[in-house]
XYZ file of C-alpha atoms in Angstrom:
155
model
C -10.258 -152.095 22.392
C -10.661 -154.254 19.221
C -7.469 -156.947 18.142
C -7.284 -155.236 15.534
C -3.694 -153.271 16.276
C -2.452 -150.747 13.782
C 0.403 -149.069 14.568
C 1.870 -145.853 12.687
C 5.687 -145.516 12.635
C 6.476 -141.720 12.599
C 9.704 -140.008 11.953
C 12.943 -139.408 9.474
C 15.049 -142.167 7.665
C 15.735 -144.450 10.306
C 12.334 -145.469 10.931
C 11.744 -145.820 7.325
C 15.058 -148.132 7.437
C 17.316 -146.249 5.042
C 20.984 -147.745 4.537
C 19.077 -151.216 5.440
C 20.045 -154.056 2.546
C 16.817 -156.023 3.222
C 14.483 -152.493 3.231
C 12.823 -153.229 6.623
C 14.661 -151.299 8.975
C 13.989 -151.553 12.672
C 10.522 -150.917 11.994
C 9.911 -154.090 9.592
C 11.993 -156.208 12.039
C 9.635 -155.176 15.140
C 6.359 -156.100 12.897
C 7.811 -158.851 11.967
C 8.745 -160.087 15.421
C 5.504 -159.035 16.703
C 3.709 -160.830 14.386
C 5.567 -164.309 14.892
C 5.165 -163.865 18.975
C 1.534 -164.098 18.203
C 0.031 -160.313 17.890
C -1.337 -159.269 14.405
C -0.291 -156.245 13.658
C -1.037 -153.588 10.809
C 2.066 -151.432 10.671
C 2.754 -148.197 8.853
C 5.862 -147.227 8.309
C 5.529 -143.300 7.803
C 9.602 -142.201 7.976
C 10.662 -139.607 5.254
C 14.492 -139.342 4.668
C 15.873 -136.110 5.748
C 12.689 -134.716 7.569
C 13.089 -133.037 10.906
C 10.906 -132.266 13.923
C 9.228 -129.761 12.414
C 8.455 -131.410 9.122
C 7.116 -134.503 10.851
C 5.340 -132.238 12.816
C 3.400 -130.834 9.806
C 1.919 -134.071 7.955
C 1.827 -136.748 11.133
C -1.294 -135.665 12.245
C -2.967 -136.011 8.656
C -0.905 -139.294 7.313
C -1.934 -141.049 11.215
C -6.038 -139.855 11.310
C -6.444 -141.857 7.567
C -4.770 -145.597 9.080
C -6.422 -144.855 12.589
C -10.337 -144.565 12.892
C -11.952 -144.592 16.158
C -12.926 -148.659 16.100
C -8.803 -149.835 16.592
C -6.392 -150.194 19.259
C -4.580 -147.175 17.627
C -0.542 -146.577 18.454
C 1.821 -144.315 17.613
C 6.059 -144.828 17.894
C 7.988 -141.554 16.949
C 11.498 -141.480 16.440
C 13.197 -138.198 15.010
C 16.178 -135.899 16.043
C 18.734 -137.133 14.469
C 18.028 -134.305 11.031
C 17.410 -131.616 13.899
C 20.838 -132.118 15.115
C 22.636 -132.117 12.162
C 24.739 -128.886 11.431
C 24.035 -126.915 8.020
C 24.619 -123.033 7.466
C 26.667 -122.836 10.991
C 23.741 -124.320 12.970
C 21.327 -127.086 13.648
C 18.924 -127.758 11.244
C 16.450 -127.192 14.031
C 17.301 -125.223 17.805
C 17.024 -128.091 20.385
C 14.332 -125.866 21.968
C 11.880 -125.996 18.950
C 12.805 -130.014 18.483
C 11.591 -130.195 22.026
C 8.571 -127.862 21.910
C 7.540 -129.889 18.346
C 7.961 -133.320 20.245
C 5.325 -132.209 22.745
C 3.177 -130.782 20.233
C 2.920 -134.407 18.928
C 2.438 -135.860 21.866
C -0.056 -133.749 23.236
C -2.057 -134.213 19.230
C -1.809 -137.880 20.203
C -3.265 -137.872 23.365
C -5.970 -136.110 21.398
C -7.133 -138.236 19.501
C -6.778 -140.966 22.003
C -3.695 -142.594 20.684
C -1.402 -143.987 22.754
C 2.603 -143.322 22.297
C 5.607 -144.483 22.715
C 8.919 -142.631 21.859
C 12.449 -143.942 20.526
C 15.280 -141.678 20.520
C 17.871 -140.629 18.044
C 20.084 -143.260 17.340
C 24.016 -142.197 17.370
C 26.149 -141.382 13.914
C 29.358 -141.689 12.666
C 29.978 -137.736 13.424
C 31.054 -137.504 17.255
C 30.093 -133.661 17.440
C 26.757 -134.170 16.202
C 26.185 -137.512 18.362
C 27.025 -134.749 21.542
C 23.925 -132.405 20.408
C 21.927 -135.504 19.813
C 22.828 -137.077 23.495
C 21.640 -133.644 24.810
C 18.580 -133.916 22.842
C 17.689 -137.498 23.940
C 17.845 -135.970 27.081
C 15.732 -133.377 26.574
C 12.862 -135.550 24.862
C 13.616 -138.286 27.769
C 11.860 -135.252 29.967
C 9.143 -134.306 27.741
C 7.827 -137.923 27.901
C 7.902 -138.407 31.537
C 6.340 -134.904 31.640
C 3.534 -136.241 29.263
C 3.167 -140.152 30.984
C 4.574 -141.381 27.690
C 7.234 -143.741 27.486
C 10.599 -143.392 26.292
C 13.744 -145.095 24.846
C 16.918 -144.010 24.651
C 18.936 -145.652 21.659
């Protein structure tokens, strides 16, 4: 692999750091970090507000391929869940089964095109129902990675 690291940042508002004062998010902070412990790093923060699974699961594939050519140490972090979870017309915006199924999709499209990945969870809201369907789902996606050799973080 080359040094030169570029890393794509995939998922819904809290990887693009909404509600964040200083607009970097967790994302920002973690380039940042990386960059000051000595690693250069070209990151790509690609989180849309509001998107779930299966939006993300739409455009990754085409907004990752353009800031990833074959010649870099290529990476991809995906966090998303938290918009699946959330209740709207007496439901979840997406079943847990499909959030799961499009999570594996993407992970399976990664190992594809020979990019490795790593996986945060769904971070917990202010809404103790919803942070119960979103536990559940960490779960599940906690299984699809070890399934797939990927690794996995729990937030």
């Amino acid at each position: 692999m080359s040094c030169d690291l570029r890393v794509c940042f995939i998922g819904d508002s809290f990887v693009a750091g909404v509600g964040d004062p200083d607009h970097l998010g967790w994302v920002g902070r973690l380039a940042a970090r990386t960059e000051r412990e000595g690693q250069p790093v070209t990151a790509y923060n690609l989180g849309v507000r509001r998107q779930t699974s299966a939006d993300v699961l739409v455009r990754w594939h085409a907004e990752c391929s353009q800031r990833l050519p074959a010649a870099v140490d290529a990476r991809v972090v995906v966090s998303l869940g938290d918009n699946d979870t959330t209740h709207e017309d007496g439901g979840p915006r997406v079943r847990p089964t499909d959030s799961v199924a499009h999570l594996g999709a993407l992970l399976r499209g990664a190992a594809a095109a020979g990019w490795a990945a790593f996986v945060v969870g769904p971070p917990p809201v202010s809404d103790t129902a919803q942070n119960q369907r979103t536990a559940a789902l960490n779960s599940a996606f906690a299984d699809v990675c070890h399934a797939a050799g990927v690794r996995y973080v729990g937030v």
